[in-house]
């Protein structure tokens, strides 16, 4: 693939869109990795619906599963421009792998970083940033998209635990995740003010995640249904407080849009490269 042209933009306010030396180094590292490790097998993985466990592990070793996570929690402590160029280069090579990164970073790690207790951050972020664990984001349901105020999944308090019951649908990383950020309604009468977010370890009894096959795209990313049948979650695994679930979900989706948009810049660059090669 050709190297995208570097465009220098000078704005009236003096803002520069040039990459810093560190950001440029991150881009080179991501591009080299993508061309060496991701592109060669992308078509075969897509056709066979093969989840790239080995590539995800290598991305974790590079630090690319936790770019904006502070170093004290096992991440790289990078800025969001650096995160964007990683998404761009990975998206240019394979949008399925970019999907895995987006869910891992934007929809799992950043909510924990922003809303979690110190114990939650130290317990989960190093595992996620290293790739030891993958995470998923359990919001969408069979009858509900991003309209979080109408969730059917329920959470009932029982002593020092919450008991979760419900189903989530179209959950990226759902079948490979060790940690699920699950949104549930604690009191339907409160509507969005009753929503809460829970950090659910997927080996908990009553939790299952059957994978979904036959997708039209992103076929080598994992997509699953989450089934929660009397899943018991420790009370200290609630992320934030009751009533903050809606805000947590919306802020996570905002973070996710940033990563998806960055990846799509890389995707369209790959389309331009392929079209130019074909035309010549």
Short mmCIF file of C-alpha atoms in Angstrom, two decimals:
data_model
loop_
_atom_site.label_atom_id
_atom_site.label_comp_id
_atom_site.label_asym_id
_atom_site.label_seq_id
_atom_site.Cartn_x
_atom_site.Cartn_y
_atom_site.Cartn_z
CA UNK A 1 0.00 0.00 0.00
CA UNK A 2 1.16 3.54 -0.65
CA UNK A 3 2.06 5.90 2.14
CA UNK A 4 -0.59 8.58 2.74
CA UNK A 5 0.58 12.08 1.85
CA UNK A 6 1.53 14.33 4.76
CA UNK A 7 -0.53 17.52 4.62
CA UNK A 8 0.60 20.57 6.56
CA UNK A 9 -2.23 22.87 7.59
CA UNK A 10 -1.64 26.30 9.12
CA UNK A 11 -4.69 27.81 10.75
CA UNK A 12 -5.35 31.48 11.55
CA UNK A 13 -5.12 30.70 15.24
CA UNK A 14 -1.71 29.13 14.88
CA UNK A 15 -2.86 25.54 15.42
CA UNK A 16 -0.63 22.97 13.73
CA UNK A 17 -1.89 19.62 12.45
CA UNK A 18 1.62 18.18 12.14
CA UNK A 19 2.34 15.08 14.22
CA UNK A 20 4.85 15.40 17.04
CA UNK A 21 7.97 13.20 16.85
CA UNK A 22 6.39 10.77 19.34
CA UNK A 23 3.10 10.66 17.40
CA UNK A 24 4.98 10.09 14.13
CA UNK A 25 6.91 7.24 15.75
CA UNK A 26 3.65 5.68 16.96
CA UNK A 27 2.26 5.91 13.42
CA UNK A 28 5.35 4.24 11.90
CA UNK A 29 5.23 1.46 14.47
CA UNK A 30 1.51 0.85 13.90
CA UNK A 31 1.90 0.92 10.10
CA UNK A 32 4.87 -1.46 10.11
CA UNK A 33 3.01 -3.87 12.38
CA UNK A 34 -0.14 -3.69 10.26
CA UNK A 35 1.67 -4.38 7.01
CA UNK A 36 3.75 -7.21 8.50
CA UNK A 37 1.27 -8.93 10.81
CA UNK A 38 -2.28 -7.93 9.83
CA UNK A 39 -2.63 -7.42 6.08
CA UNK A 40 -1.21 -10.76 4.84
CA UNK A 41 -3.93 -12.89 6.47
CA UNK A 42 -6.84 -10.44 6.47
CA UNK A 43 -8.75 -11.99 3.56
CA UNK A 44 -8.43 -15.54 4.92
CA UNK A 45 -9.54 -14.47 8.41
CA UNK A 46 -12.55 -12.62 6.99
CA UNK A 47 -13.67 -15.56 4.83
CA UNK A 48 -13.25 -18.05 7.65
CA UNK A 49 -14.64 -15.83 10.45
CA UNK A 50 -11.37 -16.42 12.33
CA UNK A 51 -10.76 -14.29 15.42
CA UNK A 52 -7.07 -13.24 15.45
CA UNK A 53 -6.05 -14.16 19.00
CA UNK A 54 -2.35 -14.14 18.09
CA UNK A 55 -2.46 -10.68 16.54
CA UNK A 56 -4.40 -9.24 19.49
CA UNK A 57 -1.78 -10.70 21.85
CA UNK A 58 1.01 -9.04 19.83
CA UNK A 59 -0.84 -5.72 19.88
CA UNK A 60 -1.05 -6.05 23.65
CA UNK A 61 2.69 -6.65 23.86
CA UNK A 62 3.25 -3.47 21.82
CA UNK A 63 1.06 -1.51 24.23
CA UNK A 64 -1.54 -0.81 21.55
CA UNK A 65 -4.42 -2.20 23.63
CA UNK A 66 -4.09 0.61 26.17
CA UNK A 67 -2.72 3.76 24.54
CA UNK A 68 -4.59 6.36 26.65
CA UNK A 69 -4.42 4.36 29.90
CA UNK A 70 -1.89 5.89 32.34
CA UNK A 71 1.32 3.97 32.86
CA UNK A 72 0.52 3.34 36.53
CA UNK A 73 -2.42 1.21 35.35
CA UNK A 74 -0.39 -0.67 32.75
CA UNK A 75 -1.04 1.55 29.73
CA UNK A 76 1.14 3.78 27.56
CA UNK A 77 -0.16 7.14 28.79
CA UNK A 78 -0.47 8.51 25.24
CA UNK A 79 -2.62 11.40 24.03
CA UNK A 80 -5.71 10.94 21.91
CA UNK A 81 -3.99 11.94 18.66
CA UNK A 82 -1.62 9.00 19.18
CA UNK A 83 -4.61 6.77 19.82
CA UNK A 84 -6.23 8.06 16.62
CA UNK A 85 -3.22 7.24 14.43
CA UNK A 86 -3.14 3.72 15.87
CA UNK A 87 -6.81 3.25 15.00
CA UNK A 88 -6.18 4.76 11.56
CA UNK A 89 -3.33 2.40 10.69
CA UNK A 90 -5.08 -0.68 12.07
CA UNK A 91 -8.33 0.30 10.31
CA UNK A 92 -6.40 0.72 7.06
CA UNK A 93 -5.30 -2.91 7.36
CA UNK A 94 -8.37 -4.68 8.81
CA UNK A 95 -11.52 -3.12 10.25
CA UNK A 96 -12.30 -6.31 12.17
CA UNK A 97 -9.18 -5.84 14.30
CA UNK A 98 -9.92 -2.13 14.63
CA UNK A 99 -13.34 -3.13 16.02
CA UNK A 100 -11.69 -5.25 18.70
CA UNK A 101 -9.43 -2.35 19.67
CA UNK A 102 -12.28 0.15 19.73
CA UNK A 103 -14.31 -1.97 22.13
CA UNK A 104 -11.30 -2.79 24.28
CA UNK A 105 -10.09 0.79 24.62
CA UNK A 106 -13.01 3.15 24.07
CA UNK A 107 -15.90 1.12 25.47
CA UNK A 108 -14.24 -0.82 28.28
CA UNK A 109 -11.01 0.77 29.50
CA UNK A 110 -11.96 4.45 29.26
CA UNK A 111 -15.23 4.04 31.23
CA UNK A 112 -13.29 2.25 33.98
CA UNK A 113 -10.61 4.96 33.90
CA UNK A 114 -13.19 7.75 34.04
CA UNK A 115 -15.78 6.28 36.42
CA UNK A 116 -14.05 3.48 38.31
CA UNK A 117 -12.83 3.35 41.88
CA UNK A 118 -9.12 3.07 42.48
CA UNK A 119 -9.55 -0.62 43.29
CA UNK A 120 -11.45 -1.22 40.04
CA UNK A 121 -8.79 0.58 38.01
CA UNK A 122 -5.94 -1.40 39.58
CA UNK A 123 -7.82 -4.68 39.35
CA UNK A 124 -8.89 -4.49 35.71
CA UNK A 125 -6.97 -1.91 33.67
CA UNK A 126 -3.55 -3.66 33.70
CA UNK A 127 -5.16 -6.91 32.52
CA UNK A 128 -7.04 -5.11 29.75
CA UNK A 129 -4.18 -2.89 28.61
CA UNK A 130 -1.81 -5.85 28.34
CA UNK A 131 -4.29 -8.00 26.45
CA UNK A 132 -4.40 -10.63 29.20
CA UNK A 133 -8.15 -9.94 29.27
CA UNK A 134 -10.45 -8.65 26.55
CA UNK A 135 -13.50 -6.60 27.42
CA UNK A 136 -16.93 -5.99 25.92
CA UNK A 137 -19.71 -3.41 26.24
CA UNK A 138 -23.16 -4.81 27.02
CA UNK A 139 -25.74 -2.16 26.17
CA UNK A 140 -27.73 -3.21 23.06
CA UNK A 141 -30.59 -5.68 23.60
CA UNK A 142 -32.84 -7.63 21.22
CA UNK A 143 -35.48 -4.91 21.52
CA UNK A 144 -33.36 -1.88 22.45
CA UNK A 145 -30.48 -0.16 20.65
CA UNK A 146 -28.78 2.83 22.25
CA UNK A 147 -32.07 3.92 23.93
CA UNK A 148 -30.65 3.00 27.31
CA UNK A 149 -33.63 4.28 29.30
CA UNK A 150 -35.73 1.34 28.04
CA UNK A 151 -33.39 -1.53 28.92
CA UNK A 152 -35.07 -4.81 29.83
CA UNK A 153 -32.06 -6.24 31.69
CA UNK A 154 -32.71 -6.07 35.42
CA UNK A 155 -30.47 -5.79 38.46
CA UNK A 156 -31.82 -6.64 41.93
CA UNK A 157 -29.88 -6.06 45.15
CA UNK A 158 -29.37 -9.10 47.37
CA UNK A 159 -27.18 -8.33 50.37
CA UNK A 160 -23.64 -7.60 49.21
CA UNK A 161 -24.42 -8.64 45.65
CA UNK A 162 -26.49 -7.64 42.64
CA UNK A 163 -28.36 -10.30 40.69
CA UNK A 164 -28.52 -9.63 36.94
CA UNK A 165 -31.01 -11.11 34.48
CA UNK A 166 -31.38 -10.23 30.81
CA UNK A 167 -30.00 -10.56 27.30
CA UNK A 168 -27.70 -8.38 25.24
CA UNK A 169 -27.38 -8.60 21.46
CA UNK A 170 -24.73 -7.78 18.81
CA UNK A 171 -21.97 -7.42 21.41
CA UNK A 172 -18.54 -7.05 19.83
CA UNK A 173 -15.87 -9.09 21.69
CA UNK A 174 -18.71 -10.72 23.64
CA UNK A 175 -17.64 -14.31 23.01
CA UNK A 176 -13.95 -13.72 23.80
CA UNK A 177 -14.22 -11.22 26.67
CA UNK A 178 -13.18 -11.95 30.25
CA UNK A 179 -14.86 -8.75 31.46
CA UNK A 180 -18.23 -7.35 30.39
CA UNK A 181 -19.44 -3.85 31.16
CA UNK A 182 -23.17 -4.55 31.50
CA UNK A 183 -25.92 -1.95 31.81
CA UNK A 184 -29.06 -2.87 33.73
CA UNK A 185 -32.17 -1.26 35.19
CA UNK A 186 -32.43 -1.29 38.99
CA UNK A 187 -35.91 0.30 39.13
CA UNK A 188 -38.06 0.63 35.98
CA UNK A 189 -40.12 3.38 37.61
CA UNK A 190 -37.03 5.61 37.64
CA UNK A 191 -36.38 5.14 33.90
CA UNK A 192 -32.89 6.40 33.02
CA UNK A 193 -32.30 7.49 36.63
CA UNK A 194 -32.45 3.83 37.68
CA UNK A 195 -29.77 2.62 35.30
CA UNK A 196 -26.52 1.22 36.64
CA UNK A 197 -23.35 -0.19 35.10
CA UNK A 198 -21.70 -3.37 36.34
CA UNK A 199 -18.27 -4.92 35.77
CA UNK A 200 -19.14 -8.58 35.22
CA UNK A 201 -16.44 -11.23 35.01
CA UNK A 202 -17.65 -13.59 32.32
CA UNK A 203 -16.76 -16.79 34.17
CA UNK A 204 -19.52 -16.00 36.69
CA UNK A 205 -22.18 -18.73 36.98
CA UNK A 206 -25.19 -17.99 34.79
CA UNK A 207 -23.25 -15.94 32.23
CA UNK A 208 -22.99 -17.24 28.67
CA UNK A 209 -22.09 -15.65 25.33
CA UNK A 210 -23.02 -17.63 22.22
CA UNK A 211 -21.24 -16.21 19.17
CA UNK A 212 -23.13 -14.86 16.16
CA UNK A 213 -22.02 -16.03 12.70
CA UNK A 214 -22.83 -15.14 9.10
CA UNK A 215 -22.26 -11.37 9.34
CA UNK A 216 -21.95 -9.35 6.14
CA UNK A 217 -18.86 -7.51 7.36
CA UNK A 218 -16.27 -7.39 10.16
CA UNK A 219 -16.38 -11.16 9.97
CA UNK A 220 -13.17 -11.87 11.86
CA UNK A 221 -14.23 -9.75 14.82
CA UNK A 222 -16.20 -11.62 17.45
CA UNK A 223 -19.88 -10.75 17.89
CA UNK A 224 -22.05 -12.48 20.46
CA UNK A 225 -25.25 -12.48 22.44
CA UNK A 226 -24.84 -12.10 26.21
CA UNK A 227 -27.18 -14.16 28.35
CA UNK A 228 -27.41 -13.37 32.07
CA UNK A 229 -29.40 -15.79 34.19
CA UNK A 230 -29.21 -14.94 37.91
CA UNK A 231 -25.63 -13.71 37.51
CA UNK A 232 -24.34 -12.55 40.88
CA UNK A 233 -22.04 -9.53 40.87
CA UNK A 234 -20.32 -8.14 43.98
CA UNK A 235 -21.74 -4.77 45.01
CA UNK A 236 -18.30 -3.18 44.69
CA UNK A 237 -18.29 -4.11 40.99
CA UNK A 238 -20.87 -1.46 40.21
CA UNK A 239 -19.21 1.20 38.04
CA UNK A 240 -20.28 4.58 39.34
CA UNK A 241 -23.58 4.82 41.21
CA UNK A 242 -27.23 3.98 40.56
CA UNK A 243 -28.51 6.57 38.12
CA UNK A 244 -25.11 7.12 36.46
CA UNK A 245 -25.46 4.18 34.08
CA UNK A 246 -27.01 6.32 31.34
CA UNK A 247 -24.25 8.92 31.57
CA UNK A 248 -21.56 6.24 31.58
CA UNK A 249 -23.05 4.58 28.51
CA UNK A 250 -23.36 7.83 26.55
CA UNK A 251 -19.83 8.98 27.39
CA UNK A 252 -18.44 5.59 26.36
CA UNK A 253 -20.28 5.77 23.04
CA UNK A 254 -18.79 9.23 22.45
CA UNK A 255 -15.31 7.78 23.02
CA UNK A 256 -16.17 4.92 20.69
CA UNK A 257 -17.20 7.26 17.87
CA UNK A 258 -13.76 8.87 18.00
CA UNK A 259 -12.01 5.53 17.51
CA UNK A 260 -14.40 4.35 14.79
CA UNK A 261 -14.00 7.63 12.89
CA UNK A 262 -10.22 7.39 13.09
CA UNK A 263 -10.31 3.83 11.82
CA UNK A 264 -12.57 4.85 8.93
CA UNK A 265 -9.98 7.43 7.82
CA UNK A 266 -7.57 4.52 7.44
CA UNK A 267 -10.21 2.39 5.75
CA UNK A 268 -10.95 4.99 3.07
CA UNK A 269 -7.20 5.47 2.52
CA UNK A 270 -6.95 1.73 1.83
CA UNK A 271 -9.86 2.06 -0.62
CA UNK A 272 -8.11 4.92 -2.43
CA UNK A 273 -4.86 2.92 -2.57
CA UNK A 274 -6.60 -0.17 -3.95
CA UNK A 275 -8.56 1.85 -6.51
CA UNK A 276 -5.45 3.68 -7.69
CA UNK A 277 -3.54 0.43 -8.05
CA UNK A 278 -6.39 -1.10 -10.03
CA UNK A 279 -6.80 1.95 -12.28
CA UNK A 280 -3.08 1.89 -13.15
#
